[in-house]
Structure formats: C-alpha cells, structure tokens
Short mmCIF file of C-alpha atoms and ligand atoms in Angstrom, two decimals:
data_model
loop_
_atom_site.label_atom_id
_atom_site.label_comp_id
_atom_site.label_asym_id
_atom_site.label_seq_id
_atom_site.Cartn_x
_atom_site.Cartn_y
_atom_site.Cartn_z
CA UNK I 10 13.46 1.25 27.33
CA UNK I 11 13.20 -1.60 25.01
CA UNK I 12 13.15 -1.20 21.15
CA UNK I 13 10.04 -2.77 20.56
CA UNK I 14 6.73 -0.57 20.67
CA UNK I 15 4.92 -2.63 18.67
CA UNK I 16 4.72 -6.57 18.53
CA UNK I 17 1.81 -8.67 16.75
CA UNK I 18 1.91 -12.57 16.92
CA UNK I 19 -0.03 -14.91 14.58
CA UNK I 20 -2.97 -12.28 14.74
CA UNK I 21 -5.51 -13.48 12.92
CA UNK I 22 -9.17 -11.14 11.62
CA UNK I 23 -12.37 -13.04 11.30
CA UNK I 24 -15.61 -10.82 10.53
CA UNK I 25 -18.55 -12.98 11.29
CA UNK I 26 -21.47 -11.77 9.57
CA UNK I 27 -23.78 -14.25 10.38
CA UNK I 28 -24.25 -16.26 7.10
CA UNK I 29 -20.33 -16.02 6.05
CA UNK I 30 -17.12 -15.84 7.86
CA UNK I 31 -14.65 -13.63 5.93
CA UNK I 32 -11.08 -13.45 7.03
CA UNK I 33 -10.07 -9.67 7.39
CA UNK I 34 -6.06 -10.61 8.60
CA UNK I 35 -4.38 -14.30 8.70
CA UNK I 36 -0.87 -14.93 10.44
CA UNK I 37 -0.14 -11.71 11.29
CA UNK I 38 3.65 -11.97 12.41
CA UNK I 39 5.02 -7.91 12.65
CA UNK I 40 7.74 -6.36 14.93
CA UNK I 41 7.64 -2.38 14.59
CA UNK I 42 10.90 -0.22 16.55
CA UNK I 43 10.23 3.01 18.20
CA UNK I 44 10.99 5.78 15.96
CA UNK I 45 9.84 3.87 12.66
CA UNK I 46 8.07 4.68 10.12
CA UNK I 47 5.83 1.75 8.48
CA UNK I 48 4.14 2.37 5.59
CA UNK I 49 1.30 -0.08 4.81
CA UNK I 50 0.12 -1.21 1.07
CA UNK I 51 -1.78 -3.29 -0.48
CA UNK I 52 -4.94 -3.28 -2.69
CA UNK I 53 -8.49 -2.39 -1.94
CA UNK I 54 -9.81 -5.16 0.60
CA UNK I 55 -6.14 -6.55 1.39
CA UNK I 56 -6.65 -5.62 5.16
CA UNK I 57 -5.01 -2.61 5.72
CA UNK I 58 -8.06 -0.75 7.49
CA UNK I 59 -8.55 -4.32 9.69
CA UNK I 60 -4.93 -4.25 10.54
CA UNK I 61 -4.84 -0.40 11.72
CA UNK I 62 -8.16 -0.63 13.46
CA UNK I 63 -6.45 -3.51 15.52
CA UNK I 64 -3.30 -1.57 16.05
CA UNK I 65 -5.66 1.62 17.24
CA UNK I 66 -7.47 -0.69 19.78
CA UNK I 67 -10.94 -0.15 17.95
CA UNK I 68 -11.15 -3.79 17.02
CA UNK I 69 -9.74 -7.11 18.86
CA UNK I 70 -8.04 -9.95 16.89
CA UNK I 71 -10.04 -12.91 16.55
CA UNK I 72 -6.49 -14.78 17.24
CA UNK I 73 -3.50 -14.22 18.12
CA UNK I 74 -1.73 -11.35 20.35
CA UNK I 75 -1.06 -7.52 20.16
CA UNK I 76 1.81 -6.12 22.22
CA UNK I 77 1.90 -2.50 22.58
CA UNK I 78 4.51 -0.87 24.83
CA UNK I 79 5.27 -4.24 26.23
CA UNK I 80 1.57 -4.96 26.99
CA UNK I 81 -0.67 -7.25 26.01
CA UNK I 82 -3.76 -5.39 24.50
CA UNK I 83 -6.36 -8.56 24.67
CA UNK I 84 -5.58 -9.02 28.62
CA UNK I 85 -6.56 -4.75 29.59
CA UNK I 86 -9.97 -4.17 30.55
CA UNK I 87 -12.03 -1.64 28.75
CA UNK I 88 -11.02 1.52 31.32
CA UNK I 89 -7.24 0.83 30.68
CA UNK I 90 -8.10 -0.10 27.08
CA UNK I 91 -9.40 3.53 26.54
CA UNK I 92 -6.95 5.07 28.48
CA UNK I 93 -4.19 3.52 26.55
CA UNK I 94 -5.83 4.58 23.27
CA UNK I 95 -6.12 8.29 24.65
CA UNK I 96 -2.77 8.64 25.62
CA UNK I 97 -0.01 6.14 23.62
CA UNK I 98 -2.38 6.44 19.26
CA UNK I 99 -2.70 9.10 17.54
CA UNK I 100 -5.04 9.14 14.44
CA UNK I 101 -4.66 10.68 11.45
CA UNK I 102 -7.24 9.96 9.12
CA UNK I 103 -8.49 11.25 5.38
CA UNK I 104 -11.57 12.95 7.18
CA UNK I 105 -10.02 15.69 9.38
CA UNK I 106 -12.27 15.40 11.84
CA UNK I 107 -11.90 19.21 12.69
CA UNK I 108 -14.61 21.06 14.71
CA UNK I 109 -15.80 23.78 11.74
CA UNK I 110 -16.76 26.62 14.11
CA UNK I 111 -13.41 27.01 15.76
CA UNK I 112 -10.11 28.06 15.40
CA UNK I 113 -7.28 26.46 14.55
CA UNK I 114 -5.69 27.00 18.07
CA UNK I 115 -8.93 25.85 19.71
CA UNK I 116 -8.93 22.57 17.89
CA UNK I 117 -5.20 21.42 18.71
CA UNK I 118 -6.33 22.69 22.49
CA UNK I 119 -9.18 20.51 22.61
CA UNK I 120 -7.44 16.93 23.45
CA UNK I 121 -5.86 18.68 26.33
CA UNK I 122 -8.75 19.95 27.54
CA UNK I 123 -10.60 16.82 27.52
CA UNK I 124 -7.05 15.85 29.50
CA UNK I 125 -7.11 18.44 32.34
CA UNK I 126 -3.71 19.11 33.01
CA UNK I 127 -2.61 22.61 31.93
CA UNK I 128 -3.95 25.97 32.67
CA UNK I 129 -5.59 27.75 29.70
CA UNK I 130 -3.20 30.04 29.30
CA UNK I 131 -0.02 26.99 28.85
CA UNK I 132 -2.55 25.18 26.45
CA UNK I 133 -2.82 27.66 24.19
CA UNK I 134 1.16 28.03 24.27
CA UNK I 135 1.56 24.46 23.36
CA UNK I 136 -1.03 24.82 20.51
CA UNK I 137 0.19 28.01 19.40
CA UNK I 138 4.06 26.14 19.31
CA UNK I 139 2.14 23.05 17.77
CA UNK I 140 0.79 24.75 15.05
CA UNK I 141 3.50 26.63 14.42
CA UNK I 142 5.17 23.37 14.10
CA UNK I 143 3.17 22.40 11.26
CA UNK I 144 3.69 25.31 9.51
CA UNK I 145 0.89 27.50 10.44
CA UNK I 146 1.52 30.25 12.66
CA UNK I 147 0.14 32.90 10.52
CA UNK I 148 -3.31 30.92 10.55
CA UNK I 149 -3.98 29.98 14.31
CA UNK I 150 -7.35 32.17 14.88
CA UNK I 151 -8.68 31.42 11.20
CA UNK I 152 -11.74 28.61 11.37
CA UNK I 153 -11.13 25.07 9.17
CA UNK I 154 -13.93 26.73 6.74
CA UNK I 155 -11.34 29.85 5.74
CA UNK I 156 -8.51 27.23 5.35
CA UNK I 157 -6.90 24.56 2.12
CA UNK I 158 -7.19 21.04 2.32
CA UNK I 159 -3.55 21.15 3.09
CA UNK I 160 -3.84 23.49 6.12
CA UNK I 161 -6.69 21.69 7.64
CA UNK I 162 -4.69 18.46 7.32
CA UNK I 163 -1.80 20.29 9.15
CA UNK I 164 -4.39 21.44 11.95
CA UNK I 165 -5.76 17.49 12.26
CA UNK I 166 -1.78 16.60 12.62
CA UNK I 167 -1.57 19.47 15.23
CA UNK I 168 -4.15 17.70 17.32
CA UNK I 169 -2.69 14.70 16.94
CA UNK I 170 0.26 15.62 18.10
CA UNK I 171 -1.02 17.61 21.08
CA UNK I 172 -1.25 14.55 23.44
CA UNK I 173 2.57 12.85 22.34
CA UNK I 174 1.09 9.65 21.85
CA UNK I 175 3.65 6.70 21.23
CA UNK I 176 2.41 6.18 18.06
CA UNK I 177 0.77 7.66 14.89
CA UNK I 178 -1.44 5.93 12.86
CA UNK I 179 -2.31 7.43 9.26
CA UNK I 180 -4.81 5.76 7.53
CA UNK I 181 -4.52 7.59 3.42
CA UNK I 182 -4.41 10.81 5.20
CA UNK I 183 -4.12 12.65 2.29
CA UNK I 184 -5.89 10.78 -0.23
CA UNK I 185 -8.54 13.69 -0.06
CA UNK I 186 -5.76 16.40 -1.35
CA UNK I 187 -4.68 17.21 -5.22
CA UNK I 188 -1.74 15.39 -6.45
CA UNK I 189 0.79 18.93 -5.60
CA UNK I 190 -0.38 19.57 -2.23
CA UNK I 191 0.21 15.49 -1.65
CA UNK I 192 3.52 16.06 -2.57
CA UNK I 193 4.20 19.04 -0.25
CA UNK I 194 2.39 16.94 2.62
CA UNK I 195 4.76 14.43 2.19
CA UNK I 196 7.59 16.37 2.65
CA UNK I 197 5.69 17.95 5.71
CA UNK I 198 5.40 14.43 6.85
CA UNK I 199 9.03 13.72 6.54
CA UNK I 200 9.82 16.21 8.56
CA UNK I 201 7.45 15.89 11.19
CA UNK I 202 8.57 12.26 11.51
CA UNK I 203 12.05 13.65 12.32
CA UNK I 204 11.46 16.48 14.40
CA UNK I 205 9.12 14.14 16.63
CA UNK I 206 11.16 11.21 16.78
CA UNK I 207 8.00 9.51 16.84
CA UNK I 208 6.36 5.89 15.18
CA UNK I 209 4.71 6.43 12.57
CA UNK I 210 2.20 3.58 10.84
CA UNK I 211 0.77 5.06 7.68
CA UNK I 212 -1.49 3.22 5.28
CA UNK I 213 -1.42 4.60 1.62
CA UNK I 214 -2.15 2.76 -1.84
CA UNK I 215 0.42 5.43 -3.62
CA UNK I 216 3.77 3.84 -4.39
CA UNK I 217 5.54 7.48 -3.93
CA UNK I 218 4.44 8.07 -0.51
CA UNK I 219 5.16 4.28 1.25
CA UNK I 220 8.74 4.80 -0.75
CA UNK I 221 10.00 8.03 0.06
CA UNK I 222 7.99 7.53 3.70
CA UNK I 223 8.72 4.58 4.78
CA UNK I 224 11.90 3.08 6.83
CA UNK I 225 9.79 -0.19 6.13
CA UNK I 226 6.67 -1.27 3.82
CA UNK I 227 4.42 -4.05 5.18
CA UNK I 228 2.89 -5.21 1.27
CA UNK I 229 -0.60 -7.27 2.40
CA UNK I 230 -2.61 -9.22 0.02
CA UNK I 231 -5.58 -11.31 0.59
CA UNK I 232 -5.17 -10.70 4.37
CA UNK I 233 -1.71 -11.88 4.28
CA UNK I 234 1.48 -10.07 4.96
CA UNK I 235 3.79 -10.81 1.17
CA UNK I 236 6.94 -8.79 2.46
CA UNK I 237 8.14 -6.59 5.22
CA UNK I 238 11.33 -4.64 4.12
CA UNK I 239 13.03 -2.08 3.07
CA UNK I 240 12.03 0.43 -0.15
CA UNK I 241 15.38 -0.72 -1.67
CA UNK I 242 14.94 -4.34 -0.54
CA UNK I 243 11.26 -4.39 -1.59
CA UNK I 244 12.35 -3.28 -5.08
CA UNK I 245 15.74 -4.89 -5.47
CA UNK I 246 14.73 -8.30 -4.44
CA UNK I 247 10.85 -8.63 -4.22
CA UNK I 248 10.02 -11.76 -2.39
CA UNK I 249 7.12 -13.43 -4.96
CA UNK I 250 5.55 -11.98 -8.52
CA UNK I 251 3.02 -10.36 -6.61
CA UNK I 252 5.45 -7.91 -4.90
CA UNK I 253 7.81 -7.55 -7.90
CA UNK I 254 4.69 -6.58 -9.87
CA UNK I 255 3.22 -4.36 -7.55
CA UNK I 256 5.98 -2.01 -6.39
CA UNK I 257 7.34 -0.05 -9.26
CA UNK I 258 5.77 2.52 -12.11
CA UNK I 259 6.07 1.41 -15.39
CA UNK I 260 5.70 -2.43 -13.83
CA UNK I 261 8.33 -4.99 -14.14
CA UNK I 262 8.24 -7.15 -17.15
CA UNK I 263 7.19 -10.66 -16.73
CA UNK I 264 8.17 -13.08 -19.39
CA UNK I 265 7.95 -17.26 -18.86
CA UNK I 266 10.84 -18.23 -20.26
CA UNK I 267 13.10 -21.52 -20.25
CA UNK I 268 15.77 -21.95 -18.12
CA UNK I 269 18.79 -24.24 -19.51
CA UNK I 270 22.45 -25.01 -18.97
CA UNK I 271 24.84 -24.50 -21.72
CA UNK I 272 28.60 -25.37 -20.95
CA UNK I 273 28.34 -24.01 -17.56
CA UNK I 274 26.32 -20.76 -18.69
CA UNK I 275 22.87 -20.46 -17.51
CA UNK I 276 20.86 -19.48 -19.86
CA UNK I 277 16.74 -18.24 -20.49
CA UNK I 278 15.08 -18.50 -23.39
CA UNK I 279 11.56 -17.35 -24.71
CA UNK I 280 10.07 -16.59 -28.20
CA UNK I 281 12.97 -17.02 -30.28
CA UNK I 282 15.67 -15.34 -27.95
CA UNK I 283 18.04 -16.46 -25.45
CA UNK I 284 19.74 -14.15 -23.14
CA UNK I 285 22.48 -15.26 -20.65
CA UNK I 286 22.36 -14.41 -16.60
CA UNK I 287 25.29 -13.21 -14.58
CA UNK I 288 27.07 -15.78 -12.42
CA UNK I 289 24.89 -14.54 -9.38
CA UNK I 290 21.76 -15.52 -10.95
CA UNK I 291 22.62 -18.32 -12.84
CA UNK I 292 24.04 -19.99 -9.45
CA UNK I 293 21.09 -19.13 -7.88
CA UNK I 294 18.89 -20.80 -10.29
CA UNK I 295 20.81 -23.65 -10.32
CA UNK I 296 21.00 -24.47 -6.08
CA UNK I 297 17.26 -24.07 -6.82
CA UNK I 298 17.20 -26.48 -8.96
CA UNK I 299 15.60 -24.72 -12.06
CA UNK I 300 17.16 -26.09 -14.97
CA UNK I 301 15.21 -27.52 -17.64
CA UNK I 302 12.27 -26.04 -15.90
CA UNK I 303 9.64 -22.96 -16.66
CA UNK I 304 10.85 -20.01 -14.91
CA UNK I 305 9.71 -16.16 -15.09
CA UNK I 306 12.03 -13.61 -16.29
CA UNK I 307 11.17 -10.41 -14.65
CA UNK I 308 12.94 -7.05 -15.61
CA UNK I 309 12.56 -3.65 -14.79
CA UNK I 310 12.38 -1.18 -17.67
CA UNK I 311 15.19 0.55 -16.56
CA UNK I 312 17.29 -2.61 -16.66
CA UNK I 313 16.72 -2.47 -20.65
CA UNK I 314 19.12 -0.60 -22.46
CA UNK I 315 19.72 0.52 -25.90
CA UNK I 316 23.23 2.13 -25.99
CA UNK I 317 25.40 0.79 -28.56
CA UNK I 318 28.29 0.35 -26.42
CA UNK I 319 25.95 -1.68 -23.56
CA UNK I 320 24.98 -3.70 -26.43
CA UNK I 321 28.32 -4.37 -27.70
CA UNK I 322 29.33 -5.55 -23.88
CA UNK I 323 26.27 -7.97 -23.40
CA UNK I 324 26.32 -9.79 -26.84
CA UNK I 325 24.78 -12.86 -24.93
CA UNK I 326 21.59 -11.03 -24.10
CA UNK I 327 20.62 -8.91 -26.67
CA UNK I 328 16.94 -9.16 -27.99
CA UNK I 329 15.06 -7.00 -30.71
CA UNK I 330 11.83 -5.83 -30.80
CA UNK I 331 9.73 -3.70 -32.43
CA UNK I 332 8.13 -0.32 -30.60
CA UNK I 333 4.42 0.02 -30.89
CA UNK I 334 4.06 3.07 -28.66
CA UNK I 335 6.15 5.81 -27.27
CA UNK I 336 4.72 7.91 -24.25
CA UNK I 337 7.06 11.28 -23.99
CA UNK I 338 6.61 11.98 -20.17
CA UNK I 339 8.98 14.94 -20.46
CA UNK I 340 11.60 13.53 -18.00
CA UNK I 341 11.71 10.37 -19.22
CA UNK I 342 9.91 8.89 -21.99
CA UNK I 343 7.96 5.26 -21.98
CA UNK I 344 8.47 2.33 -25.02
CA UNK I 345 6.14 -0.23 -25.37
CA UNK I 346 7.19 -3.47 -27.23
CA UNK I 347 5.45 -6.78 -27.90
CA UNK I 348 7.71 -9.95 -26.71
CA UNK I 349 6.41 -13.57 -26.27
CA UNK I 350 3.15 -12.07 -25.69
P1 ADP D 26 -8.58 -2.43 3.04
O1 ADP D 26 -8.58 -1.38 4.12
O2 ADP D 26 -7.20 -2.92 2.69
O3 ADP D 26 -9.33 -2.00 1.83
P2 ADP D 26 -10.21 -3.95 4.92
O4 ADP D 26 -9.36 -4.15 6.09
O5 ADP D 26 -11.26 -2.88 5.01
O6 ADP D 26 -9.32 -3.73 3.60
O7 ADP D 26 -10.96 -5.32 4.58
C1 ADP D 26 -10.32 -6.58 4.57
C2 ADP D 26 -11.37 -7.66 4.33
O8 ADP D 26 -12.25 -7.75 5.44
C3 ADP D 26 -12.25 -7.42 3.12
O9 ADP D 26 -12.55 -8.66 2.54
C4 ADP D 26 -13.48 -6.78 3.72
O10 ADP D 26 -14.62 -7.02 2.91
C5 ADP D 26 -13.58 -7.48 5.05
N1 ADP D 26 -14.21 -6.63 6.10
C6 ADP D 26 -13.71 -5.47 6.59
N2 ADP D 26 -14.51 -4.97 7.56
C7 ADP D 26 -15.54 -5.83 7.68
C8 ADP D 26 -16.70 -5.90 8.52
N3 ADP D 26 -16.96 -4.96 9.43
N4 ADP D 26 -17.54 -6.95 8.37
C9 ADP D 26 -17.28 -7.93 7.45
N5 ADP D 26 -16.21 -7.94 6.64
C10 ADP D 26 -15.35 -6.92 6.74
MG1 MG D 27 -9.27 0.68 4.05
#
C-alpha cells in the first residue's frame, strides 16, 4: 500500500460571492502519511474550515488537485464522491451531532445501519466494543441528555469510528468542553490515535493540543500554508516572525537590533546593549549576508537566564533591565521588562 493517503497540489479556494472574490486557500502544496496525525492552526479566517471542508469532500477546490487514497477527488462523479465520503472521512466536529432520544449504543449503531451489512445482534457487539473503547461501557443504554460534555464527545468519536474510515477529520472538537475535561480528551485522543492506527487531521486554535497531538502542524495564515513540521521543528526553528511569534506561551521576544562584525565575532546590538551570537548563528548571518544590516533578535523567555554562574559564562551577552511586573503562575512565574521598546 503506498504511504501517501493524502496528497493536495497547488489547491487553490476562491468564494465568489457575486460582488467580491475572496480567496479561502492559495498554493496549497500538503503530503499527509497514513497513520499521521496533522494538527491544523492558524487564526480566525486563516482557512482552516475551507481546507477541511475540501479534505471532507463537502467543497471542491477552485484550483488545483486533491488526491485521496491515490485518487483524484475532482475527476469522481457525485455517486462515487458520496460513497467515498461515507466510507474512507470520518467527522468529528464541536457539535456532536448525537440523536438526543437514543442511547449511546444506538447512536454508534446507526452508521452501520444506514450501511447494511451486519445483523442486529453483531452491530450492537461492535458498538458495545466501540464504546467501550472510548471509555464508556458503564454508559451504553444512558441517552446524550443524562451524559457530560466529555461523554457525549466520546459517543460522537464512537460513531465515527464505527465505519473505519481512512481518515479522521476534527474540526475544534472540543472547543465546546471546560479547560479540565479538554485536557483529559486529549489524552483520550492520544490514545485513540494509537490504538486505531488511524490519520488523524485535527483543526484546533489551542497551542497545547496541535503540540502534544500532532506528529505534524500545518500553521496557515491569510490562506497560505507558513510551515509544515514538526512541534520541535516548529518551535526550534520557526520558518518567518509570524510562526516564531505564534507558537509558544509567553511569546518570543522580538527586538530589531543591529547586526555587526567585530574581529570575527558577530555581534547584535539594540538600545544601548550588545550581545554576541554563537558561531552557529553568527555564520549563518553572515552566508546571509546580514552584516551592517537591521535584523530581529527573537528569544524565547526561557532562553533568558539570571543565574550568576550563566552570567559569569556569557559575559558577551549580558543585558540589564528593570522588572515592571511579576506574574507568580505557581509552577513557574512570568517577568516582564521594558527593552528597546
Ligand atoms: P477559519 O476556519 O480558519 O476561521 P475559513 O476557512 O472559514 O477560516 O475562512 C477562510 C476565508 O474564506 C475567510 O476570509 C472567510 O471569510 C472566507 N470564507 C469562508 N467561507 C466562505 C463562504 N462560504 N463564502 C465566502 N467567503 C468565505
Ligand atoms: Mg473555522
């Protein structure tokens, strides 16, 4: 089977409203494995519900291709189109989407009666094994009414699960929940990703969630794709100021600063201070040919120490300021300091 369930190529999104065009998705290029898990970020408007409405077959690209399975969606006519969403997506969305009146177990049977290929009594095995899958064998007969947000999630996973689609797609599914039963979700998510084996494309706007979640995070902006990597990769090395600022809590520290060459040192300085880079950065900066320009100086706050002996060690980059605010989080505890504005 080959590796690739997913493939999109130079999709492009254009709503036409009539009086204006607006571009939902521009030069889409994205490769997605079987067995991933993709989280998808970005803010409000960057294109994230345009790109998973697309990968869910409810929308066409204005441009460009879609690839699922090794099949190009565009060229399928609307019978295979549906049956292809039926059996390969699943959808997970922040609305449940449960049917109020019945069970649990009748809920996660309901896809596979619409499917008509097990007797009644092997459905409700599956279900039953489904459910108690997701954690909820104690609750299979109780209604959606008599359950948590949390449990009802579990049951809309349940039936999403029921049909083994090739693919998941999450769009904030729980963005409706309270900030602890998010955080057991996620682990429930973690495992379910694991003990399925399955693909997994899950659209969130919290940072926690796309880090712990995600083998890879697709960051969009403006309809465009910034970066496609890694959690470490997407912190360690983000590819513009856009992604450096908008992965991490506290944010990176932007400075402008100016970049100069002192016997062989490389050196940035802003507002009265000069600190010196490591022979990594400073040769990077200068194959880019940065010196004597403007650069940005961007540091994470947990790159700043204050330990005497770190101090004593990095003489060439030490810089004082004065703290206007301290936030005591309990595990850590947040400065705030005024430097070059
Ligand atoms: P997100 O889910 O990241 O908030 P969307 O994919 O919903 O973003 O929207 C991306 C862009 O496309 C936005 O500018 C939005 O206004 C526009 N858009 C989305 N859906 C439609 C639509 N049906 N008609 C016109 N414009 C749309
Ligand atoms: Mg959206």
């Amino acid at each position: 089977m080959e590796d690739t369930l997913i493939e999109l190529r130079n999709l492009v999104k254009i709503y036409d409203t009539g009086a204006v065009k607006v571009l939902g998705l521009n030069q889409i290029n994205l490769k997605i494995k079987r067995g991933e898990f993709v989280a998808i970020m970005g803010q409000s408007g960057s294109g994230k519900s345009t790109l998973m409405n697309i990968l869910g077959c409810l929308d066409k690209p204005s441009l460009g291709n879609y690839f699922l399975d090794g099949e190009d969606v565009a060229a399928m006519d609307p019978n295979t189109l549906n049956k292809v969403r039926n059996q390969k997506i699943g959808f997970v969305f922040q609305s449940f989407n449960l049917i109020s009146r019945m069970s649990a177990l009748k809920n996660v049977e309901i896809p596979m009666i619409y499917a008509h290929k097990k007797s009644p009594a092997a459905r409700r095995e599956r279900a039953a094994m489904l459910l108690e899958k997701v954690g909820l064998s104690g609750r299979i007969h109780h209604q959606p009414n008599e359950m948590s947000g949390g449990q009802r999630q579990r049951v809309a996973m349940g039936r999403a699960i029921v049909r083994r689609p090739k693919v998941f797609l999450m769009d904030e599914p729980l963005s409706n929940l309270d900030a602890k039963l998010r955080a057991q979700m996620r682990v429930e998510i973690a495992k379910l990703h694991k003990s399925l084996e399955t693909t997994i494309i899950y659209v969130t706007h919290d940072q926690t969630e796309a880090m712990t979640l995600g083998t890879r995070i697709v960051v969009l902006k403006d309809g465009y794709i910034q970066q496609v990597d890694t959690p470490e990769n997407l912190y360690d090395t983000p590819c513009n100021k856009f992604v450096a600022g908008f992965i991490g809590s506290p944010q990176m520290n932007m400075i402008d600063a100016e970049c100069t060459e002192e016997g062989g040192a490389v050196k940035l300085s802003f507002a009265g201070n000069t600190i010196t880079l490591n022979e990594k950065k400073a040769a990077a900066l200068k194959d880019k040919g940065y010196i004597g320009k403007t650069v940005t100086l961007g540091i994470r706050p947990e790159d700043l120490h204050d330990e005497e002996e770190y101090l004593a060690n990095h003489a060439q980059s030490v810089i004082s300021a004065e703290i206007r605010v301290y936030e005591m989080l309990g595990a850590e505890t947040l400065l705030y300091f005024d430097i070059a504005d």
